Amino acid sequence: MTATTVSKRPGGGDGGGPDMSAAVRLRATRWYQQPRWRRLAALLGTALVGAQVTGREGTSSDIFLALKENTTGTGMWIWLGAALLVWVMREFVSEQIGAAWSWTREQARSASSGPLSQGREAWRGRPLVRWLVLTAVAVFLVVLPLLVTPYWRTVLVDQIGIYVLLVIGLNVVVGWAGMLDLGFIAFFAIGAYSAAFWTGSLPVEPPVVLNNFLVIPIAVVTCLVAGVLLGAPTLRLRGDYLAIVTLGFHEIVYLAAKNWREVTGGTSGASVDRFEIDLGFFSYRWGLDTKPYYWLLLAVIVLLIFLFVRLEHSRVGRAWTAIREDEVAAAATGVDTVRFKLLAFAIGASTSGVAGVIYASKLGYINSELFVLLFSILVLSYVIFGGMGSIPGVLLGAAILIWLPEALRDWVPAQDRYMYLGALLVVMMIYRPQGLLPSRRRRRELEMAEEGTGGADALSTSEGRKV
């Protein structure tokens, strides 16, 4: 016969006395410590901050005016209502939303393997249709400056067109070869000052004064040499170390342009001649009208896209892909990593030379403050946002991120516009790190990196595949 002994605790009860109840109460999670209510508090705090950031600005006479107006105004209630709506959907209908999303994805997969897939195959098998679509897009781009206001024509030329040239070049270095470059605007500055020098606009006289069109190949060669000079001593560096070196290169070029006043003009800058054609029987000089510059940029961009698409699928492009995925493995299989990394730096820099000449000739004036570090960061952001390694992706990323601050100019003060740009980048990197339109290779590499099946991160410093 077995007896069960029940231990008695002081205070009475078989393990459930006052002492045990006190311990249970101490270990209990308070209602405000539960994840649901913590998330509500975080969303309400975000709403308060958002209302203050997007509301009325303060004044020097009343430093609490903005706080009072934004706390009691309509904007505060809109932010609070949006925060509560997000919280309710997250806490109470997230399962239904998740089930609906899963069902939609399944339907999309089944459709892609059915008529949609057959439609894609038919599209690929009909080059005439593709050419007609591409022709329609080309015609739209040609007539685009005739359809927009003068302000947006200026944005198309001075910002979108120039930055599209820059992202095409940086995509070679970052997207294809996998080398993090934070000093890309330095080559842009070299191209611009090349235009100023060879047109006789700087304090120093050139050996011969050239037309702006003739300066373009010279600027390309100059930036090619600068790219090789930057790449040669940095071939053994990767990741963060390479980024620091390229950042230093940018600062050297920027400070030289700023302080070498007897050569560059310093912060006072220099006037630059505009484009001009003189064939004897026909002459034309570019003036303040932005349309000729737009069409010139469009022609250059189309030519570069054609050449770079061919380059991506060539032996050189495949070598860059191998270096990006795993440099050690690429070298072990016979890829000359030194040569191809130098080639990436040189080719990427050459497009900046073209952009620099066109930009300087369009503005008619340059100084050192046009080439600060912020622009290098912006160009890199455009490439990552659009999708590294994808030419359509980087073009779309540059267009959207340049358009956004300009579209907000009527509602958001100038000093606050880039805050929205930063918020968009944060959200994008959290939910879609591969970018808007990533290349198929890049998307596959990110999936492998997340699964731990390969060292596929283009900006990583790993020297071999993960096991």
Short mmCIF file of C-alpha atoms in Angstrom, two decimals:
data_model
loop_
_atom_site.label_atom_id
_atom_site.label_comp_id
_atom_site.label_asym_id
_atom_site.label_seq_id
_atom_site.Cartn_x
_atom_site.Cartn_y
_atom_site.Cartn_z
CA MET A 1 0.00 0.00 0.00
CA THR A 2 1.45 3.33 -1.08
CA ALA A 3 0.76 6.49 0.81
CA THR A 4 0.79 9.87 -0.81
CA THR A 5 2.25 12.58 1.31
CA VAL A 6 1.02 16.10 0.81
CA SER A 7 3.39 18.73 2.09
CA LYS A 8 1.85 21.52 4.02
CA ARG A 9 3.17 25.04 3.71
CA PRO A 10 3.08 27.63 6.41
CA GLY A 11 -0.02 29.59 6.03
CA GLY A 12 -2.16 26.56 5.21
CA GLY A 13 -3.20 24.87 2.03
CA ASP A 14 -1.70 22.02 -0.02
CA GLY A 15 0.56 24.11 -2.20
CA GLY A 16 -2.06 26.73 -2.92
CA GLY A 17 -1.78 28.92 0.16
CA PRO A 18 -1.23 32.62 0.40
CA ASP A 19 2.52 32.35 -0.29
CA MET A 20 1.96 30.50 -3.58
CA SER A 21 -0.76 32.93 -4.60
CA ALA A 22 1.58 35.88 -3.95
CA ALA A 23 4.28 34.27 -6.09
CA VAL A 24 1.81 33.66 -8.89
CA ARG A 25 0.67 37.25 -8.75
CA LEU A 26 4.28 38.47 -8.90
CA ARG A 27 4.96 36.34 -11.95
CA ALA A 28 1.74 37.34 -13.69
CA THR A 29 2.00 39.57 -16.77
CA ARG A 30 0.14 42.83 -16.35
CA TRP A 31 -2.36 43.77 -19.03
CA TYR A 32 -0.23 46.68 -20.21
CA GLN A 33 2.77 44.35 -20.61
CA GLN A 34 1.02 42.09 -23.10
CA PRO A 35 2.26 42.33 -26.72
CA ARG A 36 -1.13 43.46 -28.00
CA TRP A 37 -1.21 46.57 -25.84
CA ARG A 38 2.47 47.27 -26.37
CA ARG A 39 1.83 47.37 -30.09
CA LEU A 40 -1.08 49.75 -29.53
CA ALA A 41 1.13 52.05 -27.47
CA ALA A 42 3.82 51.98 -30.17
CA LEU A 43 1.33 52.85 -32.90
CA LEU A 44 -0.18 55.68 -30.86
CA GLY A 45 3.31 57.04 -30.21
CA THR A 46 4.03 56.86 -33.93
CA ALA A 47 0.79 58.73 -34.61
CA LEU A 48 1.78 61.51 -32.20
CA VAL A 49 5.19 61.87 -33.83
CA GLY A 50 3.69 61.76 -37.33
CA ALA A 51 1.19 64.49 -36.48
CA GLN A 52 3.96 66.72 -35.20
CA VAL A 53 6.25 66.07 -38.12
CA THR A 54 3.63 66.69 -40.81
CA GLY A 55 1.76 69.48 -39.04
CA ARG A 56 2.36 73.15 -38.61
CA GLU A 57 5.87 74.47 -38.05
CA GLY A 58 6.83 76.42 -34.97
CA THR A 59 7.79 80.08 -34.77
CA SER A 60 10.49 81.89 -32.85
CA SER A 61 7.90 84.03 -31.05
CA ASP A 62 5.92 81.06 -29.69
CA ILE A 63 7.89 77.84 -29.45
CA PHE A 64 4.82 75.87 -28.26
CA LEU A 65 2.52 77.06 -31.05
CA ALA A 66 3.20 74.07 -33.31
CA LEU A 67 2.77 71.64 -30.40
CA LYS A 68 -0.62 73.09 -29.49
CA GLU A 69 -1.89 73.35 -33.05
CA ASN A 70 -0.75 69.86 -34.09
CA THR A 71 -2.08 68.22 -30.92
CA THR A 72 -5.58 69.65 -31.23
CA GLY A 73 -5.89 69.88 -35.01
CA THR A 74 -7.52 67.61 -37.56
CA GLY A 75 -4.21 66.01 -38.50
CA MET A 76 -3.86 64.48 -35.05
CA TRP A 77 -7.24 62.74 -35.33
CA ILE A 78 -6.38 61.44 -38.78
CA TRP A 79 -3.13 59.96 -37.50
CA LEU A 80 -4.80 58.45 -34.45
CA GLY A 81 -7.58 56.97 -36.56
CA ALA A 82 -5.05 55.43 -38.96
CA ALA A 83 -3.04 53.98 -36.06
CA LEU A 84 -6.16 52.44 -34.48
CA LEU A 85 -7.26 51.01 -37.83
CA VAL A 86 -3.87 49.36 -38.33
CA TRP A 87 -3.95 47.98 -34.79
CA VAL A 88 -7.45 46.55 -35.13
CA MET A 89 -6.62 44.89 -38.43
CA ARG A 90 -3.39 43.48 -37.01
CA GLU A 91 -4.92 42.11 -33.82
CA PHE A 92 -8.35 40.90 -34.89
CA VAL A 93 -8.46 40.25 -38.65
CA SER A 94 -4.86 39.39 -39.46
CA GLU A 95 -5.68 35.68 -39.83
CA GLN A 96 -8.44 36.37 -42.33
CA ILE A 97 -6.21 38.76 -44.26
CA GLY A 98 -3.39 36.21 -44.27
CA ALA A 99 -5.71 33.47 -45.52
CA ALA A 100 -7.01 35.74 -48.30
CA TRP A 101 -3.46 36.67 -49.30
CA SER A 102 -2.41 33.01 -49.39
CA TRP A 103 -5.42 32.16 -51.55
CA THR A 104 -4.58 35.03 -53.90
CA ARG A 105 -0.98 33.85 -54.25
CA GLU A 106 -2.12 30.32 -55.00
CA GLN A 107 -4.50 31.59 -57.66
CA ALA A 108 -1.72 33.70 -59.15
CA ARG A 109 0.61 30.69 -59.26
CA SER A 110 -2.00 28.56 -60.97
CA ALA A 111 -2.74 31.33 -63.45
CA SER A 112 0.96 31.79 -64.20
CA SER A 113 1.23 28.11 -65.09
CA GLY A 114 -1.84 28.30 -67.31
CA PRO A 115 -3.01 30.86 -69.87
CA LEU A 116 -0.75 33.59 -68.49
CA SER A 117 2.30 31.42 -69.00
CA GLN A 118 1.15 30.61 -72.51
CA GLY A 119 0.69 34.32 -73.12
CA ARG A 120 4.25 35.01 -72.00
CA GLU A 121 5.55 32.29 -74.29
CA ALA A 122 3.55 33.76 -77.14
CA TRP A 123 4.97 37.21 -76.32
CA ARG A 124 8.49 35.84 -76.41
CA GLY A 125 7.81 34.10 -79.67
CA ARG A 126 6.55 37.23 -81.40
CA PRO A 127 9.41 39.71 -81.86
CA LEU A 128 7.19 41.94 -83.99
CA VAL A 129 4.89 42.60 -81.01
CA ARG A 130 7.84 43.36 -78.78
CA TRP A 131 9.26 45.82 -81.27
CA LEU A 132 5.90 47.54 -81.62
CA VAL A 133 5.63 47.97 -77.85
CA LEU A 134 9.19 49.24 -77.59
CA THR A 135 8.54 51.65 -80.45
CA ALA A 136 5.44 52.99 -78.69
CA VAL A 137 7.45 53.51 -75.49
CA ALA A 138 10.21 55.26 -77.44
CA VAL A 139 7.72 57.59 -79.13
CA PHE A 140 6.16 58.44 -75.77
CA LEU A 141 9.57 59.26 -74.28
CA VAL A 142 10.46 61.45 -77.27
CA VAL A 143 7.27 63.53 -77.03
CA LEU A 144 7.24 63.58 -73.21
CA PRO A 145 8.82 67.06 -72.83
CA LEU A 146 6.06 68.44 -75.06
CA LEU A 147 3.40 67.10 -72.69
CA VAL A 148 4.66 68.46 -69.35
CA THR A 149 5.14 71.90 -67.85
CA PRO A 150 8.47 73.78 -68.06
CA TYR A 151 9.15 72.99 -64.42
CA TRP A 152 8.85 69.24 -64.96
CA ARG A 153 10.96 69.51 -68.12
CA THR A 154 13.69 70.97 -65.95
CA VAL A 155 13.27 68.11 -63.47
CA LEU A 156 13.46 65.59 -66.32
CA VAL A 157 16.78 67.03 -67.51
CA ASP A 158 18.60 68.35 -64.45
CA GLN A 159 17.66 65.50 -62.13
CA ILE A 160 16.05 62.44 -63.66
CA GLY A 161 18.10 62.33 -66.86
CA ILE A 162 21.43 63.03 -65.16
CA TYR A 163 20.82 60.61 -62.30
CA VAL A 164 19.68 57.90 -64.71
CA LEU A 165 23.09 58.14 -66.39
CA LEU A 166 24.75 57.88 -62.98
CA VAL A 167 22.74 54.87 -61.79
CA ILE A 168 23.47 53.01 -65.03
CA GLY A 169 27.18 53.40 -64.30
CA LEU A 170 26.96 52.64 -60.59
CA ASN A 171 24.89 49.55 -61.34
CA VAL A 172 27.95 48.09 -63.06
CA VAL A 173 30.08 48.53 -59.94
CA VAL A 174 27.51 47.67 -57.25
CA GLY A 175 24.89 45.58 -59.01
CA TRP A 176 27.02 43.48 -61.35
CA ALA A 177 30.48 43.37 -59.79
CA GLY A 178 29.30 43.58 -56.15
CA MET A 179 31.67 46.35 -55.01
CA LEU A 180 30.23 48.95 -52.62
CA ASP A 181 31.15 52.41 -53.93
CA LEU A 182 30.36 55.53 -51.88
CA GLY A 183 32.39 57.96 -53.97
CA PHE A 184 30.77 57.68 -57.38
CA ILE A 185 29.97 61.40 -57.63
CA ALA A 186 33.72 62.04 -57.70
CA PHE A 187 33.80 60.77 -61.29
CA PHE A 188 30.80 62.97 -62.05
CA ALA A 189 32.82 65.95 -60.80
CA ILE A 190 35.82 64.92 -62.91
CA GLY A 191 33.62 64.87 -66.02
CA ALA A 192 32.13 68.28 -65.23
CA TYR A 193 35.53 69.89 -64.61
CA SER A 194 36.85 68.25 -67.78
CA ALA A 195 34.13 70.09 -69.71
CA ALA A 196 35.04 73.36 -67.98
CA PHE A 197 38.76 72.89 -68.64
CA TRP A 198 38.64 71.91 -72.31
CA THR A 199 36.16 74.67 -73.17
CA GLY A 200 38.48 77.28 -71.64
CA SER A 201 36.20 78.12 -68.71
CA LEU A 202 38.66 77.53 -65.85
CA PRO A 203 41.39 79.94 -64.67
CA VAL A 204 44.00 77.71 -66.37
CA GLU A 205 44.21 77.66 -70.15
CA PRO A 206 43.86 74.32 -72.00
CA PRO A 207 46.28 73.34 -74.81
CA VAL A 208 43.39 73.78 -77.24
CA VAL A 209 39.82 74.93 -76.77
CA LEU A 210 37.32 72.27 -77.83
CA ASN A 211 33.63 72.06 -78.55
CA ASN A 212 31.53 70.48 -75.80
CA PHE A 213 30.71 67.49 -77.98
CA LEU A 214 34.41 66.82 -78.51
CA VAL A 215 34.96 67.01 -74.76
CA ILE A 216 32.67 64.00 -74.15
CA PRO A 217 35.16 61.31 -75.33
CA ILE A 218 37.98 63.10 -73.50
CA ALA A 219 35.93 63.14 -70.29
CA VAL A 220 35.15 59.44 -70.77
CA VAL A 221 38.85 58.61 -71.08
CA THR A 222 39.70 60.82 -68.10
CA CYS A 223 37.13 59.07 -65.91
CA LEU A 224 38.32 55.68 -67.16
CA VAL A 225 41.84 56.52 -66.00
CA ALA A 226 40.49 57.82 -62.67
CA GLY A 227 38.51 54.60 -62.23
CA VAL A 228 41.63 52.53 -62.82
CA LEU A 229 43.63 54.69 -60.39
CA LEU A 230 40.95 54.17 -57.76
CA GLY A 231 40.55 50.48 -58.43
CA ALA A 232 44.25 49.51 -58.59
CA PRO A 233 45.12 50.05 -54.90
CA THR A 234 41.77 48.74 -53.63
CA LEU A 235 41.57 45.37 -55.33
CA ARG A 236 42.14 43.43 -52.11
CA LEU A 237 39.41 45.33 -50.25
CA ARG A 238 35.75 44.34 -49.97
CA GLY A 239 32.59 45.46 -48.29
CA ASP A 240 32.97 48.16 -45.67
CA TYR A 241 36.68 48.65 -46.30
CA LEU A 242 36.14 49.32 -50.00
CA ALA A 243 33.32 51.72 -49.13
CA ILE A 244 35.64 53.70 -46.84
CA VAL A 245 38.32 53.96 -49.53
CA THR A 246 35.86 55.16 -52.16
CA LEU A 247 34.48 57.64 -49.64
CA GLY A 248 38.01 58.96 -49.13
CA PHE A 249 38.48 59.23 -52.89
CA HIS A 250 35.36 61.36 -53.13
CA GLU A 251 36.58 63.65 -50.36
CA ILE A 252 39.95 64.08 -52.10
CA VAL A 253 38.27 65.14 -55.35
CA TYR A 254 35.76 67.37 -53.57
CA LEU A 255 38.36 69.16 -51.42
CA ALA A 256 40.69 69.58 -54.38
CA ALA A 257 37.88 71.21 -56.35
CA LYS A 258 37.03 73.42 -53.38
CA ASN A 259 40.49 74.55 -52.28
CA TRP A 260 42.51 74.58 -55.52
CA ARG A 261 41.02 77.90 -56.48
CA GLU A 262 43.66 78.96 -58.99
CA VAL A 263 42.76 75.89 -61.07
CA THR A 264 39.11 75.03 -60.37
CA GLY A 265 37.76 78.36 -59.20
CA GLY A 266 36.85 76.89 -55.79
CA THR A 267 33.43 77.71 -54.38
CA SER A 268 33.19 80.70 -56.71
CA GLY A 269 32.97 78.27 -59.59
CA ALA A 270 33.33 78.86 -63.28
CA SER A 271 31.04 79.48 -66.23
CA VAL A 272 30.86 76.73 -68.83
CA ASP A 273 30.01 77.11 -72.49
CA ARG A 274 26.88 75.41 -73.74
CA PHE A 275 26.62 72.87 -76.53
CA GLU A 276 26.97 74.25 -80.04
CA ILE A 277 26.91 72.81 -83.55
CA ASP A 278 28.55 74.74 -86.39
CA LEU A 279 28.77 72.94 -89.73
CA GLY A 280 29.18 76.05 -91.85
CA PHE A 281 25.87 75.67 -93.65
CA PHE A 282 24.05 74.94 -90.38
CA SER A 283 24.65 76.13 -86.84
CA TYR A 284 22.72 75.73 -83.62
CA ARG A 285 23.53 76.75 -80.07
CA TRP A 286 21.83 75.22 -77.05
CA GLY A 287 20.26 77.91 -74.89
CA LEU A 288 17.93 77.93 -71.90
CA ASP A 289 15.36 75.67 -73.54
CA THR A 290 15.51 72.26 -71.83
CA LYS A 291 14.03 70.19 -74.66
CA PRO A 292 17.27 69.80 -76.71
CA TYR A 293 19.11 68.67 -73.58
CA TYR A 294 16.36 66.15 -72.86
CA TRP A 295 16.59 64.62 -76.31
CA LEU A 296 20.39 64.52 -76.10
CA LEU A 297 20.19 62.75 -72.73
CA LEU A 298 17.58 60.34 -74.06
CA ALA A 299 19.80 59.40 -77.02
CA VAL A 300 22.80 58.83 -74.75
CA ILE A 301 20.76 56.77 -72.27
CA VAL A 302 19.31 54.55 -75.00
CA LEU A 303 22.78 53.97 -76.45
CA LEU A 304 24.23 53.09 -73.04
CA ILE A 305 21.35 50.73 -72.23
CA PHE A 306 21.89 48.92 -75.52
CA LEU A 307 25.63 48.58 -74.89
CA PHE A 308 25.27 47.59 -71.25
CA VAL A 309 22.61 44.95 -71.96
CA ARG A 310 25.01 43.39 -74.44
CA LEU A 311 27.78 43.67 -71.86
CA GLU A 312 25.72 42.03 -69.12
CA HIS A 313 25.23 38.88 -71.16
CA SER A 314 28.80 38.74 -72.41
CA ARG A 315 31.79 36.93 -70.94
CA VAL A 316 32.64 40.09 -68.97
CA GLY A 317 29.17 40.27 -67.42
CA ARG A 318 29.31 36.61 -66.39
CA ALA A 319 32.73 37.20 -64.83
CA TRP A 320 31.31 40.10 -62.80
CA THR A 321 28.47 37.87 -61.63
CA ALA A 322 30.93 35.21 -60.50
CA ILE A 323 32.98 37.80 -58.59
CA ARG A 324 29.87 39.16 -56.91
CA GLU A 325 28.63 35.77 -55.79
CA ASP A 326 31.98 34.46 -54.54
CA GLU A 327 35.26 36.11 -55.46
CA VAL A 328 37.44 33.30 -54.11
CA ALA A 329 35.53 30.67 -56.06
CA ALA A 330 35.66 32.83 -59.19
CA ALA A 331 39.44 33.17 -58.90
CA ALA A 332 39.76 29.41 -58.32
CA THR A 333 37.88 28.69 -61.54
CA GLY A 334 40.17 30.92 -63.63
CA VAL A 335 38.46 34.32 -63.55
CA ASP A 336 41.01 37.15 -63.58
CA THR A 337 39.42 39.06 -60.69
CA VAL A 338 41.98 41.89 -60.79
CA ARG A 339 41.31 42.63 -64.44
CA PHE A 340 37.54 42.43 -64.25
CA LYS A 341 37.25 44.53 -61.08
CA LEU A 342 39.38 47.23 -62.68
CA LEU A 343 37.18 47.00 -65.76
CA ALA A 344 34.05 47.46 -63.63
CA PHE A 345 35.46 50.58 -61.98
CA ALA A 346 36.55 52.02 -65.32
CA ILE A 347 33.32 51.33 -67.25
CA GLY A 348 31.14 52.54 -64.39
CA ALA A 349 33.15 55.75 -64.11
CA SER A 350 32.95 56.45 -67.85
CA THR A 351 29.18 57.04 -67.73
CA SER A 352 29.75 59.62 -65.01
CA GLY A 353 32.08 61.46 -67.37
CA VAL A 354 29.33 61.76 -69.96
CA ALA A 355 26.83 62.88 -67.31
CA GLY A 356 29.30 65.45 -65.97
CA VAL A 357 29.86 67.07 -69.36
CA ILE A 358 26.12 67.28 -70.12
CA TYR A 359 25.31 68.58 -66.63
CA ALA A 360 27.98 71.30 -66.70
CA SER A 361 26.99 72.38 -70.21
CA LYS A 362 23.31 72.48 -69.28
CA LEU A 363 23.78 74.58 -66.15
CA GLY A 364 26.43 76.78 -67.74
CA TYR A 365 28.11 76.99 -64.34
CA ILE A 366 29.78 74.63 -61.86
CA ASN A 367 31.39 74.85 -58.46
CA SER A 368 32.61 72.39 -55.87
CA GLU A 369 29.35 72.41 -53.88
CA LEU A 370 27.51 70.65 -56.68
CA PHE A 371 29.41 67.43 -55.89
CA VAL A 372 28.96 66.84 -52.17
CA LEU A 373 28.84 63.39 -50.58
CA LEU A 374 25.03 63.42 -50.26
CA PHE A 375 24.70 62.91 -54.01
CA SER A 376 26.81 59.74 -53.88
CA ILE A 377 24.52 58.37 -51.17
CA LEU A 378 21.44 59.28 -53.21
CA VAL A 379 22.73 57.52 -56.34
CA LEU A 380 23.49 54.39 -54.30
CA SER A 381 20.00 54.56 -52.78
CA TYR A 382 18.43 54.73 -56.23
CA VAL A 383 20.32 51.62 -57.35
CA ILE A 384 19.37 49.61 -54.24
CA PHE A 385 15.76 50.81 -54.27
CA GLY A 386 15.23 49.93 -57.90
CA GLY A 387 17.00 46.56 -57.76
CA MET A 388 20.72 45.96 -57.97
CA GLY A 389 21.83 44.30 -61.18
CA SER A 390 18.62 45.18 -63.05
CA ILE A 391 18.81 47.98 -65.62
CA PRO A 392 14.99 48.49 -65.75
CA GLY A 393 14.97 48.38 -61.94
CA VAL A 394 17.58 51.09 -61.40
CA LEU A 395 15.92 53.30 -64.02
CA LEU A 396 12.57 52.95 -62.28
CA GLY A 397 14.10 53.46 -58.83
CA ALA A 398 15.84 56.67 -59.88
CA ALA A 399 12.68 58.03 -61.53
CA ILE A 400 10.45 57.33 -58.51
CA LEU A 401 12.81 58.59 -55.82
CA ILE A 402 13.54 61.79 -57.76
CA TRP A 403 9.89 62.35 -58.55
CA LEU A 404 8.71 61.91 -54.94
CA PRO A 405 10.35 65.00 -53.34
CA GLU A 406 9.31 67.12 -56.31
CA ALA A 407 5.72 65.87 -56.12
CA LEU A 408 5.60 66.82 -52.44
CA ARG A 409 6.86 70.36 -52.94
CA ASP A 410 3.37 71.93 -52.81
CA TRP A 411 2.47 70.23 -49.51
CA VAL A 412 5.72 69.60 -47.66
CA PRO A 413 8.40 72.19 -46.76
CA ALA A 414 11.70 71.76 -48.58
CA GLN A 415 13.60 70.80 -45.42
CA ASP A 416 11.15 67.95 -44.69
CA ARG A 417 10.87 66.31 -48.11
CA TYR A 418 13.80 63.96 -47.74
CA MET A 419 12.30 62.70 -44.49
CA TYR A 420 9.55 61.04 -46.54
CA LEU A 421 12.17 59.68 -48.88
CA GLY A 422 14.02 58.16 -45.94
CA ALA A 423 10.83 56.61 -44.56
CA LEU A 424 10.09 55.05 -47.96
CA LEU A 425 13.60 53.58 -48.11
CA VAL A 426 13.26 52.10 -44.61
CA VAL A 427 9.92 50.47 -45.44
CA MET A 428 11.29 49.21 -48.74
CA MET A 429 14.37 47.63 -47.18
CA ILE A 430 12.24 45.87 -44.55
CA TYR A 431 9.58 44.40 -46.81
CA ARG A 432 11.30 44.17 -50.21
CA PRO A 433 15.10 44.26 -49.85
CA GLN A 434 15.62 42.98 -53.38
CA GLY A 435 14.25 46.24 -54.82
CA LEU A 436 11.34 47.13 -57.08
CA LEU A 437 12.44 45.21 -60.18
CA PRO A 438 15.36 42.99 -59.22
CA SER A 439 17.15 40.85 -61.72
CA ARG A 440 16.40 37.13 -61.61
CA ARG A 441 19.95 36.40 -60.51
CA ARG A 442 19.84 38.93 -57.69
CA ARG A 443 16.48 37.63 -56.46
CA ARG A 444 17.81 34.09 -56.43
CA GLU A 445 20.96 35.16 -54.57
CA LEU A 446 18.93 36.86 -51.84
CA GLU A 447 16.74 33.79 -51.44
CA MET A 448 19.84 31.62 -51.11
CA ALA A 449 21.36 34.01 -48.58
CA GLU A 450 18.18 33.96 -46.47
CA GLU A 451 18.11 30.16 -46.57
CA GLY A 452 21.81 29.94 -45.68
CA THR A 453 22.58 27.86 -48.77
CA GLY A 454 25.13 30.24 -50.28
CA GLY A 455 27.15 33.36 -49.67
CA ALA A 456 25.13 35.31 -52.17
CA ASP A 457 25.01 38.79 -50.75
CA ALA A 458 26.63 41.18 -53.19
CA LEU A 459 27.73 43.56 -50.46
CA SER A 460 29.00 40.96 -48.02
CA THR A 461 32.63 40.49 -47.01
CA SER A 462 32.56 36.74 -46.88
CA GLU A 463 35.33 34.97 -48.74
CA GLY A 464 33.58 31.72 -49.45
CA ARG A 465 30.30 29.97 -49.42
CA LYS A 466 28.52 29.23 -46.18
CA VAL A 467 28.36 25.63 -45.07
#
